[in-house]
PDB file of C-alpha atoms and ligand atoms in Angstrom:
ATOM      1  CA  MET A   1      16.877  13.240 -16.855  1.00  0.00           C
ATOM      2  CA  ALA A   2      19.956  11.175 -16.183  1.00  0.00           C
ATOM      3  CA  ALA A   3      21.208  10.051 -12.812  1.00  0.00           C
ATOM      4  CA  PRO A   4      24.940  10.717 -12.877  1.00  0.00           C
ATOM      5  CA  GLY A   5      26.772   7.451 -12.420  1.00  0.00           C
ATOM      6  CA  GLY A   6      23.611   5.374 -12.400  1.00  0.00           C
ATOM      7  CA  TRP A   7      21.346   3.516 -14.757  1.00  0.00           C
ATOM      8  CA  ARG A   8      18.143   5.342 -15.468  1.00  0.00           C
ATOM      9  CA  PRO A   9      15.170   3.375 -16.835  1.00  0.00           C
ATOM     10  CA  ALA A  10      13.031   5.000 -19.505  1.00  0.00           C
ATOM     11  CA  PRO A  11      10.262   6.671 -17.506  1.00  0.00           C
ATOM     12  CA  THR A  12       7.465   4.610 -19.025  1.00  0.00           C
ATOM     13  CA  LEU A  13       6.504   3.159 -15.654  1.00  0.00           C
ATOM     14  CA  PRO A  14       5.253   5.250 -12.738  1.00  0.00           C
ATOM     15  CA  GLU A  15       7.861   6.005 -10.105  1.00  0.00           C
ATOM     16  CA  ILE A  16       7.866   6.349  -6.338  1.00  0.00           C
ATOM     17  CA  ALA A  17      10.905   7.911  -4.692  1.00  0.00           C
ATOM     18  CA  PHE A  18      12.303   6.962  -1.284  1.00  0.00           C
ATOM     19  CA  ALA A  19      14.120   9.669   0.633  1.00  0.00           C
ATOM     20  CA  GLY A  20      15.586   9.934   4.091  1.00  0.00           C
ATOM     21  CA  ARG A  21      18.517  10.825   6.237  1.00  0.00           C
ATOM     22  CA  SER A  22      21.462   8.453   5.922  1.00  0.00           C
ATOM     23  CA  ASN A  23      21.198   5.520   8.322  1.00  0.00           C
ATOM     24  CA  VAL A  24      17.427   5.964   8.733  1.00  0.00           C
ATOM     25  CA  GLY A  25      16.935   2.365   7.548  1.00  0.00           C
ATOM     26  CA  LYS A  26      16.079   2.980   3.893  1.00  0.00           C
ATOM     27  CA  SER A  27      18.022   0.074   2.376  1.00  0.00           C
ATOM     28  CA  SER A  28      16.665  -2.313   4.993  1.00  0.00           C
ATOM     29  CA  LEU A  29      13.074  -1.219   4.428  1.00  0.00           C
ATOM     30  CA  LEU A  30      13.449  -1.445   0.652  1.00  0.00           C
ATOM     31  CA  ASN A  31      14.793  -4.962   1.050  1.00  0.00           C
ATOM     32  CA  ARG A  32      11.846  -5.873   3.236  1.00  0.00           C
ATOM     33  CA  LEU A  33       9.385  -4.215   0.915  1.00  0.00           C
ATOM     34  CA  VAL A  34      10.335  -6.121  -2.190  1.00  0.00           C
ATOM     35  CA  ARG A  35      11.497  -9.219  -0.310  1.00  0.00           C
ATOM     36  CA  ARG A  36      14.768  -9.442  -2.153  1.00  0.00           C
ATOM     37  CA  ARG A  37      17.822  -9.655   0.018  1.00  0.00           C
ATOM     38  CA  ALA A  38      20.108  -8.679  -2.809  1.00  0.00           C
ATOM     39  CA  LEU A  39      18.092  -5.639  -3.764  1.00  0.00           C
ATOM     40  CA  ALA A  40      19.891  -3.001  -1.786  1.00  0.00           C
ATOM     41  CA  ARG A  41      23.149  -3.309   0.014  1.00  0.00           C
ATOM     42  CA  VAL A  42      22.881  -2.353   3.646  1.00  0.00           C
ATOM     43  CA  SER A  43      25.398   0.405   4.061  1.00  0.00           C
ATOM     44  CA  THR A  44      27.984   0.328   6.781  1.00  0.00           C
ATOM     45  CA  THR A  45      29.324   3.766   5.930  1.00  0.00           C
ATOM     46  CA  PRO A  46      26.523   6.293   6.275  1.00  0.00           C
ATOM     47  CA  GLY A  47      26.327   8.739   3.448  1.00  0.00           C
ATOM     48  CA  ARG A  48      28.112   6.561   0.962  1.00  0.00           C
ATOM     49  CA  THR A  49      25.281   6.320  -1.536  1.00  0.00           C
ATOM     50  CA  ARG A  50      25.584   9.310  -3.784  1.00  0.00           C
ATOM     51  CA  GLU A  51      23.587   8.372  -6.793  1.00  0.00           C
ATOM     52  CA  ILE A  52      19.999   7.510  -7.471  1.00  0.00           C
ATOM     53  CA  ASN A  53      19.349   3.777  -7.733  1.00  0.00           C
ATOM     54  CA  PHE A  54      16.320   2.629  -9.678  1.00  0.00           C
ATOM     55  CA  PHE A  55      14.595  -0.688  -8.994  1.00  0.00           C
ATOM     56  CA  ARG A  56      11.886  -2.019 -11.252  1.00  0.00           C
ATOM     57  CA  VAL A  57       9.216  -3.831  -9.232  1.00  0.00           C
ATOM     58  CA  ASN A  58       7.003  -6.467 -10.892  1.00  0.00           C
ATOM     59  CA  ASP A  59       7.287  -4.651 -14.224  1.00  0.00           C
ATOM     60  CA  ALA A  60       4.604  -2.390 -12.743  1.00  0.00           C
ATOM     61  CA  PHE A  61       6.482   0.521 -11.228  1.00  0.00           C
ATOM     62  CA  VAL A  62       9.913   1.830 -10.365  1.00  0.00           C
ATOM     63  CA  ILE A  63      11.348   2.753  -6.993  1.00  0.00           C
ATOM     64  CA  ALA A  64      13.851   5.606  -7.107  1.00  0.00           C
ATOM     65  CA  ASP A  65      16.155   5.260  -4.123  1.00  0.00           C
ATOM     66  CA  LEU A  66      17.459   8.768  -3.471  1.00  0.00           C
ATOM     67  CA  PRO A  67      20.805   9.320  -1.739  1.00  0.00           C
ATOM     68  CA  GLY A  68      20.626   9.736   2.038  1.00  0.00           C
ATOM     69  CA  TYR A  69      20.683  13.353   3.052  1.00  0.00           C
ATOM     70  CA  GLY A  70      21.721  15.452   5.965  1.00  0.00           C
ATOM     71  CA  TYR A  71      24.138  13.224   7.770  1.00  0.00           C
ATOM     72  CA  ALA A  72      26.519  15.273   9.879  1.00  0.00           C
ATOM     73  CA  ARG A  73      29.576  13.340   8.724  1.00  0.00           C
ATOM     74  CA  VAL A  74      28.873  14.091   5.099  1.00  0.00           C
ATOM     75  CA  ALA A  75      31.187  16.874   4.048  1.00  0.00           C
ATOM     76  CA  ARG A  76      29.806  20.093   2.694  1.00  0.00           C
ATOM     77  CA  ALA A  77      31.115  19.321  -0.801  1.00  0.00           C
ATOM     78  CA  GLN A  78      29.144  16.084  -0.827  1.00  0.00           C
ATOM     79  CA  ARG A  79      25.997  17.819   0.364  1.00  0.00           C
ATOM     80  CA  ALA A  80      26.458  20.235  -2.495  1.00  0.00           C
ATOM     81  CA  ALA A  81      26.474  17.208  -4.806  1.00  0.00           C
ATOM     82  CA  TRP A  82      23.350  15.437  -3.510  1.00  0.00           C
ATOM     83  CA  ARG A  83      21.056  18.412  -3.271  1.00  0.00           C
ATOM     84  CA  PRO A  84      20.891  19.223  -7.003  1.00  0.00           C
ATOM     85  CA  LEU A  85      20.728  15.486  -7.712  1.00  0.00           C
ATOM     86  CA  ILE A  86      17.703  14.975  -5.453  1.00  0.00           C
ATOM     87  CA  GLU A  87      15.953  18.189  -6.417  1.00  0.00           C
ATOM     88  CA  GLY A  88      16.729  17.707 -10.111  1.00  0.00           C
ATOM     89  CA  TYR A  89      15.138  14.280  -9.983  1.00  0.00           C
ATOM     90  CA  LEU A  90      12.063  15.356  -7.986  1.00  0.00           C
ATOM     91  CA  GLU A  91      11.428  18.355 -10.196  1.00  0.00           C
ATOM     92  CA  GLY A  92      12.303  16.670 -13.473  1.00  0.00           C
ATOM     93  CA  SER A  93      10.839  13.183 -13.387  1.00  0.00           C
ATOM     94  CA  ALA A  94       7.600  13.134 -15.367  1.00  0.00           C
ATOM     95  CA  ALA A  95       6.813   9.640 -14.079  1.00  0.00           C
ATOM     96  CA  LEU A  96       7.027  10.506 -10.375  1.00  0.00           C
ATOM     97  CA  ARG A  97       3.773   9.765  -8.531  1.00  0.00           C
ATOM     98  CA  GLY A  98       4.847  10.315  -4.979  1.00  0.00           C
ATOM     99  CA  VAL A  99       7.598  10.276  -2.393  1.00  0.00           C
ATOM    100  CA  VAL A 100       8.089   8.156   0.708  1.00  0.00           C
ATOM    101  CA  VAL A 101      10.106  10.069   3.308  1.00  0.00           C
ATOM    102  CA  LEU A 102      11.638   7.897   6.033  1.00  0.00           C
ATOM    103  CA  VAL A 103      11.869   9.222   9.563  1.00  0.00           C
ATOM    104  CA  ASP A 104      13.472   7.372  12.475  1.00  0.00           C
ATOM    105  CA  ALA A 105      10.900   6.468  15.143  1.00  0.00           C
ATOM    106  CA  ARG A 106      13.261   7.237  17.996  1.00  0.00           C
ATOM    107  CA  HIS A 107      14.132  10.794  17.080  1.00  0.00           C
ATOM    108  CA  ASP A 108      12.248  13.955  16.372  1.00  0.00           C
ATOM    109  CA  PRO A 109      12.410  14.776  12.679  1.00  0.00           C
ATOM    110  CA  SER A 110      15.681  16.542  11.871  1.00  0.00           C
ATOM    111  CA  ALA A 111      15.877  19.962  10.276  1.00  0.00           C
ATOM    112  CA  ASP A 112      16.734  18.126   7.056  1.00  0.00           C
ATOM    113  CA  ASP A 113      13.584  15.980   7.327  1.00  0.00           C
ATOM    114  CA  GLU A 114      11.487  19.084   7.818  1.00  0.00           C
ATOM    115  CA  ALA A 115      13.212  20.856   4.948  1.00  0.00           C
ATOM    116  CA  MET A 116      12.538  17.859   2.701  1.00  0.00           C
ATOM    117  CA  LEU A 117       8.863  17.680   3.696  1.00  0.00           C
ATOM    118  CA  SER A 118       8.225  21.375   3.184  1.00  0.00           C
ATOM    119  CA  TYR A 119      10.069  21.228  -0.127  1.00  0.00           C
ATOM    120  CA  LEU A 120       7.788  18.361  -1.211  1.00  0.00           C
ATOM    121  CA  ALA A 121       4.702  20.224  -0.005  1.00  0.00           C
ATOM    122  CA  GLU A 122       5.774  23.251  -2.049  1.00  0.00           C
ATOM    123  CA  LEU A 123       6.319  21.030  -5.052  1.00  0.00           C
ATOM    124  CA  GLY A 124       2.877  19.525  -4.510  1.00  0.00           C
ATOM    125  CA  ALA A 125       4.205  15.959  -4.578  1.00  0.00           C
ATOM    126  CA  PRO A 126       2.004  13.366  -2.817  1.00  0.00           C
ATOM    127  CA  THR A 127       3.984  12.298   0.223  1.00  0.00           C
ATOM    128  CA  LEU A 128       4.001   9.415   2.681  1.00  0.00           C
ATOM    129  CA  VAL A 129       6.111   9.200   5.799  1.00  0.00           C
ATOM    130  CA  ALA A 130       7.434   5.791   6.791  1.00  0.00           C
ATOM    131  CA  VAL A 131       8.411   5.821  10.454  1.00  0.00           C
ATOM    132  CA  THR A 132      11.327   3.383  10.640  1.00  0.00           C
ATOM    133  CA  LYS A 133      12.671   1.013  13.327  1.00  0.00           C
ATOM    134  CA  VAL A 134       9.478   1.009  15.420  1.00  0.00           C
ATOM    135  CA  ASP A 135      10.636  -2.332  16.882  1.00  0.00           C
ATOM    136  CA  LYS A 136      12.992  -0.206  18.980  1.00  0.00           C
ATOM    137  CA  LEU A 137      10.076   1.517  20.705  1.00  0.00           C
ATOM    138  CA  ALA A 138       8.258   0.283  23.784  1.00  0.00           C
ATOM    139  CA  ALA A 139       4.821  -1.106  22.948  1.00  0.00           C
ATOM    140  CA  ARG A 140       2.988   1.869  24.415  1.00  0.00           C
ATOM    141  CA  GLU A 141       5.056   4.353  22.412  1.00  0.00           C
ATOM    142  CA  ARG A 142       4.702   2.243  19.334  1.00  0.00           C
ATOM    143  CA  ALA A 143       0.950   2.742  19.503  1.00  0.00           C
ATOM    144  CA  VAL A 144       1.037   6.538  19.739  1.00  0.00           C
ATOM    145  CA  ARG A 145       4.220   7.617  17.947  1.00  0.00           C
ATOM    146  CA  PRO A 146       2.916   7.637  14.331  1.00  0.00           C
ATOM    147  CA  ALA A 147      -0.081   9.851  15.161  1.00  0.00           C
ATOM    148  CA  ALA A 148       2.131  12.199  17.198  1.00  0.00           C
ATOM    149  CA  LEU A 149       4.583  12.449  14.299  1.00  0.00           C
ATOM    150  CA  ALA A 150       1.755  13.095  11.846  1.00  0.00           C
ATOM    151  CA  ARG A 151       0.548  15.958  14.032  1.00  0.00           C
ATOM    152  CA  ALA A 152       4.046  17.372  14.455  1.00  0.00           C
ATOM    153  CA  LEU A 153       4.657  17.263  10.711  1.00  0.00           C
ATOM    154  CA  GLY A 154       1.250  18.597   9.715  1.00  0.00           C
ATOM    155  CA  LEU A 155       0.352  15.401   7.857  1.00  0.00           C
ATOM    156  CA  GLY A 156      -2.781  13.282   7.895  1.00  0.00           C
ATOM    157  CA  GLU A 157      -2.604  10.050   9.881  1.00  0.00           C
ATOM    158  CA  ASP A 158      -3.237   8.134   6.655  1.00  0.00           C
ATOM    159  CA  GLN A 159       0.034   9.571   5.325  1.00  0.00           C
ATOM    160  CA  VAL A 160       2.145   8.085   8.117  1.00  0.00           C
ATOM    161  CA  VAL A 161       3.001   4.384   8.322  1.00  0.00           C
ATOM    162  CA  ALA A 162       4.846   2.725  11.219  1.00  0.00           C
ATOM    163  CA  THR A 163       7.411   0.253   9.897  1.00  0.00           C
ATOM    164  CA  SER A 164      10.139  -2.095  11.009  1.00  0.00           C
ATOM    165  CA  ALA A 165      12.490  -3.759   8.580  1.00  0.00           C
ATOM    166  CA  ARG A 166      13.488  -6.048  11.415  1.00  0.00           C
ATOM    167  CA  ASP A 167      10.091  -7.597  12.187  1.00  0.00           C
ATOM    168  CA  GLY A 168       8.107  -6.634   9.094  1.00  0.00           C
ATOM    169  CA  THR A 169       5.692  -4.264  10.823  1.00  0.00           C
ATOM    170  CA  GLY A 170       3.928  -2.001   8.350  1.00  0.00           C
ATOM    171  CA  ARG A 171       5.266  -3.695   5.247  1.00  0.00           C
ATOM    172  CA  ASP A 172       1.831  -4.498   3.824  1.00  0.00           C
ATOM    173  CA  GLU A 173       0.345  -1.175   4.883  1.00  0.00           C
ATOM    174  CA  LEU A 174       3.177   0.702   3.177  1.00  0.00           C
ATOM    175  CA  ALA A 175       2.808  -1.432   0.039  1.00  0.00           C
ATOM    176  CA  ARG A 176      -0.939  -0.642  -0.043  1.00  0.00           C
ATOM    177  CA  ALA A 177      -0.339   3.079   0.430  1.00  0.00           C
ATOM    178  CA  MET A 178       2.169   2.960  -2.444  1.00  0.00           C
ATOM    179  CA  VAL A 179      -0.345   1.189  -4.690  1.00  0.00           C
ATOM    180  CA  ASP A 180      -2.830   3.979  -3.891  1.00  0.00           C
ATOM    181  CA  LEU A 181      -0.214   6.551  -4.918  1.00  0.00           C
ATOM    182  CA  LEU A 182       0.399   4.680  -8.155  1.00  0.00           C
ATOM    183  CA  ARG A 183      -3.334   4.678  -8.933  1.00  0.00           C
ATOM    184  CA  THR A 184      -3.620   8.406  -8.374  1.00  0.00           C
ATOM    185  CA  PRO A 185      -3.231  10.430 -11.562  1.00  0.00           C
ATOM    186  CA  PRO A 186       0.053  12.383 -11.833  1.00  0.00           C
ATOM    187  CA  TRP A 187      -0.140  15.634  -9.906  1.00  0.00           C
ATOM    188  CA  ARG A 188       1.677  17.634 -12.578  1.00  0.00           C
TER     189      ARG A 188
HETATM  190  P1  GDP B   1      20.154   3.548   5.197  1.00  0.00           P
HETATM  191  O1  GDP B   1      21.478   4.240   5.333  1.00  0.00           O
HETATM  192  O2  GDP B   1      19.031   4.513   5.384  1.00  0.00           O
HETATM  193  O3  GDP B   1      20.006   2.753   3.940  1.00  0.00           O
HETATM  194  O4  GDP B   1      20.017   2.559   6.476  1.00  0.00           O
HETATM  195  P2  GDP B   1      20.289   0.988   6.591  1.00  0.00           P
HETATM  196  O5  GDP B   1      19.163   0.216   6.022  1.00  0.00           O
HETATM  197  O6  GDP B   1      21.653   0.721   6.074  1.00  0.00           O
HETATM  198  O7  GDP B   1      20.214   0.802   8.185  1.00  0.00           O
HETATM  199  C1  GDP B   1      21.010   1.555   9.068  1.00  0.00           C
HETATM  200  C2  GDP B   1      21.168   0.795  10.375  1.00  0.00           C
HETATM  201  O8  GDP B   1      19.898   0.667  11.019  1.00  0.00           O
HETATM  202  C3  GDP B   1      21.681  -0.629  10.194  1.00  0.00           C
HETATM  203  O9  GDP B   1      22.532  -0.902  11.282  1.00  0.00           O
HETATM  204  C4  GDP B   1      20.436  -1.485  10.254  1.00  0.00           C
HETATM  205  O10 GDP B   1      20.673  -2.775  10.748  1.00  0.00           O
HETATM  206  C5  GDP B   1      19.576  -0.696  11.232  1.00  0.00           C
HETATM  207  N1  GDP B   1      18.142  -0.894  10.935  1.00  0.00           N
HETATM  208  C6  GDP B   1      17.529  -0.684   9.759  1.00  0.00           C
HETATM  209  N2  GDP B   1      16.211  -0.928   9.834  1.00  0.00           N
HETATM  210  C7  GDP B   1      15.970  -1.319  11.115  1.00  0.00           C
HETATM  211  C8  GDP B   1      14.780  -1.712  11.827  1.00  0.00           C
HETATM  212  O11 GDP B   1      13.650  -1.764  11.318  1.00  0.00           O
HETATM  213  N3  GDP B   1      14.937  -2.039  13.149  1.00  0.00           N
HETATM  214  C9  GDP B   1      16.145  -1.982  13.775  1.00  0.00           C
HETATM  215  N4  GDP B   1      16.175  -2.299  15.067  1.00  0.00           N
HETATM  216  N5  GDP B   1      17.279  -1.619  13.134  1.00  0.00           N
HETATM  217  C10 GDP B   1      17.202  -1.295  11.816  1.00  0.00           C
END
């Protein structure tokens, strides 16, 4: 499967995809996760990324950075372009071991987030939710928000990780959860 306009590594290494609404903090979290400032540009124009970017990590696995979805300012024609791209990748990549869906801590999941999660559930893809920007929450909310989101989304608490790209919260926990995904045999 080729990513139009992007380099696509041979799928010899297991892959984990990152998905989320534009502006959810995906580039920032990816930067924090692999500790490489230059890894992903932090976008100033939401919805600009329209191809899949692949990052090889430690020669051990590949992160597939899917284009941000569902941003209101993205024109219908552009939505029409990202949907087949995202779904084509998720359905076609033999190396895919799981998907990390990013959800902003301050907002209820959008209709697009819910559509993505039910699509993944239908597909049977192992899924984690990274709750982003938890540094913006008050301490009390920070403690309860991930479990509340897990309940609202019908996920197990072990599938939801509170993160902040700003202060590094959840970085190690997310990395461990990803390693667990990589150790799990392919689901298809
Ligand atoms: P992307 O479009 O999903 O890749 O989102 P970006 O990583 O470009 O981030 C979108 C905006 O959210 C930027 O203004 C970031 O500075 C901000 N942001 C990202 N992560 C965090 C975080 O953990 N905490 C806070 N407070 N802001 C963040």
